[in-house]
Amino acid sequence: MGRFLRPLLRGTTYTRLVHLWVPMLVVSVWMFIDPSRPWVPAVVLIPVGLIPAVRRGEGVQARLLLTPGVGDPAFSVAPATAWRDRLRTVLWLEARLALGAVTSLACVWLPILAYQLAGTALGGVSDPVPVLADATPHWGYALLVPLPLLVWYGLVVGLGAAATSLARRLLGPSAGERLAALEERTEQLLERNRIAHELHDSIGHALTVAVVQAGAARAAGDPAFTDRALAAIEETGRTALEDLERVLGVLREAERPVSARPTLAEAGRLLESARASGAKVDAELTGPLETVPGPVSREGYRILQEALTNALRHAGSVPVRVRVGVAAGLLDLEVRNALTARTPGAPVRGGGLRGIHERAALLGGRASTGPHEGDWQVRAELPLR
């Protein structure tokens, strides 16, 4: 018995009931206007459901009332972007209206029927419902009083569960929305992996240098050597702090939704930022960059950003040549700068350069970094599909 009555103690039962009642408020207003055509609200819902923002509103209502307190109820809360999603929204509105009509009729007439049965058992009522109009008062009708109440209870709980199940199917994420969520999750995992590598390479290297230099300075007992060791520790620590600040910036960037992150369409702003930092950037951008698919464009922007950052950090204010082109189904990105004493003399696969290779590999492309014809070159080829 306790299990049978448990839904009566759940708040979800009553929030679902409210959710089913809401459409009937509109129907009730219309019935005051023109009760001869009760089908008009159902027809009006068809163009209403085609409005993209309506899907978001229905998803928010379903999340709040059908599954309150659930962290991931699998309802889409974004505007419809495809006609398939708009049609699913229309179907949901019609189904919600039908379920609401059944719920409203049950909530009105079943309690009335129970009351009429009790009245008939006690000697009759002045205005009985049609099914009891010809009934002869008899105490036996008292035994039937619980029946409408049990049916009412079952309909309220059952229709609420049916509405929730149907909402998950019709208001759930579409294939495109699932792909966008998967893309965002993949980017987050990539960022975390890259951050772990960078923290290990940068902070671990800085701490190792500081420990070694401090130990050597203490063992040497030479003031001049101690000064050089302290200078090395200071420089290493400053570089590590810069790397840490950059990694924290990546973490803050990762909190932004994928659609809000920069793409190659904003490459001009990135190049201007590099020029403002002292670099002499000669850029050549060819092809329709604005048509590059979102994941490729965002990763291409990050690769370009990382390459320019490495050039500024290791080579200083030297000329940097940037070439970004779209052709033959590929995004070709190249950054070159002259080798200097500050530039690594051999290919390096740590830190940001490792991130470049990982980003390219994730998209099925390839990347190369290292000396090439007297320059330091970063090149990436990313397929557009």
C-alpha positions as CSV (number, residue, x, y, z in Angstrom):
1,M,0.0,0.0,0.0
2,G,2.9,2.4,0.8
3,R,4.4,1.8,-2.6
4,F,1.0,2.4,-4.2
5,L,0.5,5.8,-2.4
6,R,4.1,6.9,-2.8
7,P,3.5,9.1,-5.8
8,L,1.1,11.2,-3.7
9,L,4.1,12.3,-1.6
10,R,6.2,13.3,-4.5
11,G,6.3,16.9,-5.6
12,T,7.0,15.7,-9.2
13,T,3.4,14.3,-9.4
14,Y,2.0,17.8,-8.8
15,T,4.4,19.7,-11.0
16,R,3.6,17.4,-13.8
17,L,-0.1,18.0,-13.2
18,V,0.5,21.8,-13.4
19,H,2.4,21.3,-16.6
20,L,-0.6,19.4,-18.2
21,W,-3.0,22.1,-17.0
22,V,-1.2,25.0,-18.4
23,P,-2.3,24.6,-22.1
24,M,-5.9,24.3,-20.9
25,L,-5.8,27.9,-19.6
26,V,-5.6,29.1,-23.2
27,V,-8.3,26.7,-24.2
28,S,-10.5,28.0,-21.4
29,V,-10.1,31.6,-22.5
30,W,-11.0,30.6,-26.1
31,M,-14.1,28.8,-25.0
32,F,-15.4,32.0,-23.5
33,I,-14.8,33.7,-26.9
34,D,-16.2,31.1,-29.2
35,P,-17.3,27.7,-27.6
36,S,-18.7,26.5,-31.0
37,R,-15.2,26.0,-32.4
38,P,-13.1,24.3,-29.7
39,W,-10.6,23.0,-32.3
40,V,-9.2,26.5,-33.0
41,P,-6.4,26.4,-30.3
42,A,-5.1,23.1,-31.8
43,V,-4.8,24.7,-35.3
44,V,-3.1,27.9,-33.9
45,L,-0.5,25.8,-32.2
46,I,0.9,24.6,-35.6
47,P,2.4,27.9,-36.7
48,V,3.3,28.7,-33.1
49,G,5.4,25.5,-32.9
50,L,7.4,26.5,-36.0
51,I,8.8,29.5,-34.2
52,P,12.4,28.5,-33.2
53,A,12.3,30.1,-29.7
54,V,9.1,28.1,-28.8
55,R,11.3,24.9,-28.6
56,R,13.5,26.6,-26.0
57,G,10.4,27.7,-23.9
58,E,8.9,24.2,-24.0
59,G,12.3,22.6,-23.1
60,V,12.6,25.0,-20.1
61,Q,9.1,24.2,-18.9
62,A,9.6,20.5,-19.3
63,R,12.9,20.6,-17.4
64,L,11.3,22.6,-14.5
65,L,8.0,20.9,-14.2
66,L,8.3,17.4,-15.6
67,T,11.7,16.5,-14.1
68,P,12.4,19.0,-11.3
69,G,15.7,18.5,-9.6
70,V,17.1,16.3,-12.3
71,G,20.6,17.4,-13.3
72,D,20.4,16.2,-17.0
73,P,16.8,15.5,-18.0
74,A,17.8,15.3,-21.7
75,F,15.6,18.2,-22.8
76,S,16.9,20.6,-25.4
77,V,16.8,24.2,-24.2
78,A,18.1,25.8,-27.4
79,P,16.0,27.3,-30.2
80,A,15.2,25.0,-33.1
81,T,17.7,25.2,-35.9
82,A,16.3,22.6,-38.3
83,W,12.8,22.1,-39.7
84,R,12.8,18.6,-38.3
85,D,13.1,20.1,-34.8
86,R,10.4,22.6,-35.5
87,L,8.0,19.8,-36.6
88,R,8.9,17.8,-33.5
89,T,8.0,20.9,-31.5
90,V,4.6,21.2,-33.2
91,L,3.9,17.5,-32.6
92,W,4.8,18.0,-28.9
93,L,2.4,21.0,-28.6
94,E,-0.4,19.0,-30.1
95,A,0.3,16.0,-27.8
96,R,0.6,18.2,-24.8
97,L,-2.8,19.8,-25.6
98,A,-4.4,16.4,-26.0
99,L,-3.0,15.1,-22.7
100,G,-4.0,18.3,-21.0
101,A,-7.6,17.9,-22.2
102,V,-7.8,14.4,-20.8
103,T,-6.2,15.5,-17.5
104,S,-8.6,18.4,-17.1
105,L,-11.7,16.3,-17.9
106,A,-10.5,13.7,-15.4
107,C,-9.8,16.2,-12.7
108,V,-13.2,17.8,-13.1
109,W,-15.6,14.9,-13.8
110,L,-14.2,12.0,-11.8
111,P,-14.4,13.8,-8.4
112,I,-17.9,15.0,-9.4
113,L,-18.8,11.4,-10.2
114,A,-17.5,10.2,-6.8
115,Y,-19.6,12.9,-5.1
116,Q,-22.7,11.9,-7.1
117,L,-22.2,8.2,-6.2
118,A,-22.0,9.1,-2.5
119,G,-25.1,11.4,-2.8
120,T,-27.0,8.6,-4.6
121,A,-26.1,6.2,-1.8
122,L,-27.5,8.7,0.8
123,G,-30.8,9.3,-1.0
124,G,-30.1,11.1,-4.2
125,V,-28.8,14.6,-5.3
126,S,-30.7,17.4,-7.0
127,D,-28.6,17.5,-10.2
128,P,-27.0,14.1,-10.9
129,V,-24.5,13.4,-13.7
130,P,-26.1,11.8,-16.8
131,V,-25.0,8.3,-15.9
132,L,-26.8,8.5,-12.6
133,A,-29.9,10.4,-13.8
134,D,-32.1,7.3,-13.7
135,A,-30.4,5.7,-10.7
136,T,-32.5,4.7,-7.7
137,P,-30.9,5.7,-4.4
138,H,-29.3,2.8,-2.7
139,W,-26.6,2.4,-0.1
140,G,-24.7,0.0,-2.4
141,Y,-23.5,3.0,-4.5
142,A,-21.3,3.9,-1.6
143,L,-19.1,0.9,-2.5
144,L,-18.4,2.5,-5.9
145,V,-17.3,5.8,-4.5
146,P,-13.6,4.9,-4.4
147,L,-13.6,3.7,-8.0
148,P,-13.6,7.2,-9.8
149,L,-11.0,8.4,-7.3
150,L,-8.7,5.5,-8.0
151,V,-9.1,6.1,-11.8
152,W,-8.5,9.8,-11.2
153,Y,-5.3,9.0,-9.3
154,G,-4.1,6.5,-11.9
155,L,-4.7,9.0,-14.7
156,V,-2.9,11.8,-13.0
157,V,0.2,9.7,-12.3
158,G,0.1,7.9,-15.6
159,L,-0.5,10.9,-17.8
160,G,2.3,12.7,-16.1
161,A,4.7,9.9,-16.7
162,A,3.4,9.6,-20.3
163,A,4.0,13.4,-20.9
164,T,7.5,13.1,-19.5
165,S,8.4,10.1,-21.7
166,L,6.9,11.8,-24.8
167,A,8.7,15.1,-24.0
168,R,12.1,13.2,-23.9
169,R,11.4,11.9,-27.4
170,L,10.1,15.1,-29.0
171,L,12.0,17.8,-27.0
172,G,15.2,15.8,-26.6
173,P,18.4,16.9,-28.4
174,S,18.4,16.4,-32.2
175,A,21.3,14.7,-34.0
176,G,22.8,18.1,-34.7
177,E,22.6,19.2,-31.1
178,R,24.1,15.9,-29.9
179,L,27.0,16.4,-32.3
180,A,27.5,19.9,-31.0
181,A,27.5,18.6,-27.4
182,L,30.0,15.9,-28.4
183,E,32.2,18.5,-30.2
184,E,32.2,20.6,-27.1
185,R,33.1,17.7,-24.8
186,T,35.9,16.7,-27.2
187,E,37.3,20.2,-27.1
188,Q,37.2,20.3,-23.3
189,L,39.0,17.0,-23.1
190,L,41.6,18.2,-25.5
191,E,42.1,21.4,-23.6
192,R,42.5,19.5,-20.3
193,N,45.0,17.1,-21.8
194,R,47.0,20.0,-23.3
195,I,46.9,21.9,-20.0
196,A,48.2,18.9,-18.1
197,H,51.1,18.6,-20.6
198,E,51.9,22.3,-20.4
199,L,51.8,22.4,-16.6
200,H,54.0,19.3,-16.4
201,D,56.5,20.7,-18.9
202,S,56.7,24.3,-17.7
203,I,56.2,24.2,-14.0
204,G,58.1,20.9,-13.6
205,H,61.0,22.4,-15.6
206,A,61.0,25.6,-13.6
207,L,61.1,23.8,-10.3
208,T,63.8,21.4,-11.4
209,V,66.0,24.3,-12.6
210,A,65.4,26.2,-9.3
211,V,66.3,23.2,-7.1
212,V,69.4,22.4,-9.1
213,Q,70.7,26.0,-9.3
214,A,70.0,26.5,-5.6
215,G,71.8,23.3,-4.6
216,A,74.8,24.2,-6.8
217,A,75.0,27.7,-5.5
218,R,75.0,26.5,-1.9
219,A,77.7,23.9,-2.7
220,A,79.9,26.2,-4.6
221,G,80.2,29.0,-2.0
222,D,81.1,31.5,-4.7
223,P,79.3,34.8,-4.6
224,A,79.6,35.3,-8.4
225,F,78.2,31.8,-9.1
226,T,75.4,32.4,-6.6
227,D,74.4,35.6,-8.4
228,R,74.3,33.8,-11.7
229,A,72.3,31.0,-10.1
230,L,69.8,33.4,-8.6
231,A,69.4,35.2,-12.0
232,A,68.7,31.8,-13.6
233,I,66.2,31.0,-11.0
234,E,64.5,34.4,-11.4
235,E,64.3,34.0,-15.2
236,T,63.0,30.5,-15.0
237,G,60.4,31.5,-12.4
238,R,59.2,34.5,-14.4
239,T,58.8,32.2,-17.5
240,A,56.9,29.7,-15.4
241,L,54.6,32.4,-14.1
242,E,53.9,33.6,-17.6
243,D,53.1,30.0,-18.7
244,L,50.8,29.6,-15.7
245,E,49.0,32.8,-16.5
246,R,48.5,31.6,-20.0
247,V,47.2,28.2,-18.9
248,L,44.7,29.9,-16.5
249,G,43.6,32.0,-19.5
250,V,42.9,28.8,-21.4
251,L,40.9,27.5,-18.5
252,R,38.8,30.6,-18.4
253,E,38.3,30.3,-22.2
254,A,37.2,26.7,-21.8
255,E,34.2,27.9,-19.8
256,R,32.8,29.7,-22.8
257,P,30.4,27.7,-25.0
258,V,31.9,26.3,-28.2
259,S,29.9,28.6,-30.4
260,A,31.3,31.7,-28.7
261,R,35.0,30.8,-29.1
262,P,37.1,32.5,-31.8
263,T,37.5,31.2,-35.3
264,L,39.8,32.0,-38.2
265,A,37.3,34.6,-39.3
266,E,38.8,36.6,-36.4
267,A,42.4,35.9,-37.4
268,G,42.9,39.6,-38.2
269,R,42.4,40.5,-34.6
270,L,45.0,37.9,-33.5
271,L,47.5,39.2,-36.0
272,E,47.0,42.8,-34.8
273,S,47.6,41.6,-31.3
274,A,50.9,40.0,-32.3
275,R,52.0,43.2,-34.1
276,A,51.1,45.2,-31.0
277,S,53.4,42.9,-29.0
278,G,56.4,43.9,-31.2
279,A,56.4,41.3,-33.9
280,K,56.6,42.2,-37.6
281,V,53.9,40.0,-39.0
282,D,53.5,39.6,-42.8
283,A,50.2,37.8,-43.3
284,E,48.6,36.2,-46.4
285,L,45.1,35.0,-46.0
286,T,43.5,33.3,-49.0
287,G,40.3,31.4,-49.7
288,P,36.9,31.6,-48.0
289,L,37.9,31.3,-44.4
290,E,34.4,32.1,-43.3
291,T,33.1,28.9,-44.8
292,V,35.5,26.6,-42.9
293,P,33.6,24.3,-40.6
294,G,33.4,25.3,-37.0
295,P,35.6,22.7,-35.4
296,V,38.3,23.1,-38.0
297,S,38.2,26.9,-37.9
298,R,38.4,27.0,-34.0
299,E,41.3,24.6,-33.9
300,G,43.0,26.4,-36.7
301,Y,42.7,29.7,-34.7
302,R,44.3,28.0,-31.7
303,I,47.1,26.6,-33.8
304,L,47.8,30.0,-35.2
305,Q,47.7,31.6,-31.8
306,E,50.1,29.0,-30.3
307,A,52.5,29.4,-33.2
308,L,52.6,33.2,-32.9
309,T,53.0,33.0,-29.1
310,N,56.0,30.6,-29.5
311,A,57.5,33.0,-32.1
312,L,57.2,35.9,-29.7
313,R,58.5,34.0,-26.7
314,H,61.5,32.3,-28.3
315,A,62.5,34.6,-31.2
316,G,61.5,38.0,-30.0
317,S,60.8,40.9,-32.4
318,V,61.8,39.2,-35.6
319,P,59.8,39.1,-38.9
320,V,57.1,36.5,-38.8
321,R,55.4,35.2,-42.0
322,V,51.9,33.8,-41.7
323,R,50.1,32.0,-44.5
324,V,46.6,30.7,-44.1
325,G,44.8,29.2,-47.2
326,V,41.7,27.2,-48.0
327,A,41.8,25.1,-51.1
328,A,41.2,21.5,-52.3
329,G,39.4,20.5,-49.2
330,L,42.2,21.5,-46.9
331,L,43.0,24.3,-44.5
332,D,46.8,25.0,-44.9
333,L,48.3,27.1,-42.1
334,E,52.0,28.0,-41.9
335,V,54.0,30.3,-39.6
336,R,57.7,31.0,-40.2
337,N,60.2,33.1,-38.4
338,A,64.0,33.5,-38.6
339,L,66.1,31.2,-36.3
340,T,67.8,33.2,-33.6
341,A,69.9,32.4,-30.5
342,R,66.6,32.3,-28.5
343,T,64.9,30.0,-30.9
344,P,65.1,26.2,-30.3
345,G,67.5,24.6,-32.7
346,A,65.7,21.3,-33.1
347,P,62.2,20.2,-33.2
348,V,60.5,20.3,-29.9
349,R,57.4,18.3,-29.0
350,G,56.7,19.7,-25.5
351,G,54.4,22.4,-24.3
352,G,52.4,24.3,-26.9
353,L,54.0,22.5,-29.8
354,R,52.7,19.2,-28.5
355,G,49.3,20.9,-28.4
356,I,49.6,21.8,-32.1
357,H,50.2,18.2,-33.1
358,E,47.4,17.0,-30.9
359,R,44.9,19.5,-32.3
360,A,45.8,18.5,-35.9
361,A,45.7,14.8,-35.2
362,L,42.2,15.1,-33.5
363,L,40.8,16.5,-36.8
364,G,42.5,13.9,-38.9
365,G,45.2,16.3,-40.1
366,R,48.9,16.6,-39.6
367,A,51.4,19.2,-38.2
368,S,55.1,19.7,-38.4
369,T,57.3,22.0,-36.2
370,G,61.0,22.6,-36.4
371,P,63.8,24.2,-38.5
372,H,63.1,24.4,-42.2
373,E,65.4,26.2,-44.8
374,G,66.9,28.5,-42.2
375,D,63.6,29.4,-40.5
376,W,61.6,28.0,-37.6
377,Q,58.4,26.6,-39.2
378,V,55.0,25.6,-37.8
379,R,52.8,24.1,-40.4
380,A,49.4,22.3,-40.1
381,E,47.2,20.8,-42.8
382,L,43.6,20.2,-41.6
383,P,40.9,18.5,-43.7
384,L,37.7,20.4,-44.0
385,R,35.6,17.2,-43.8
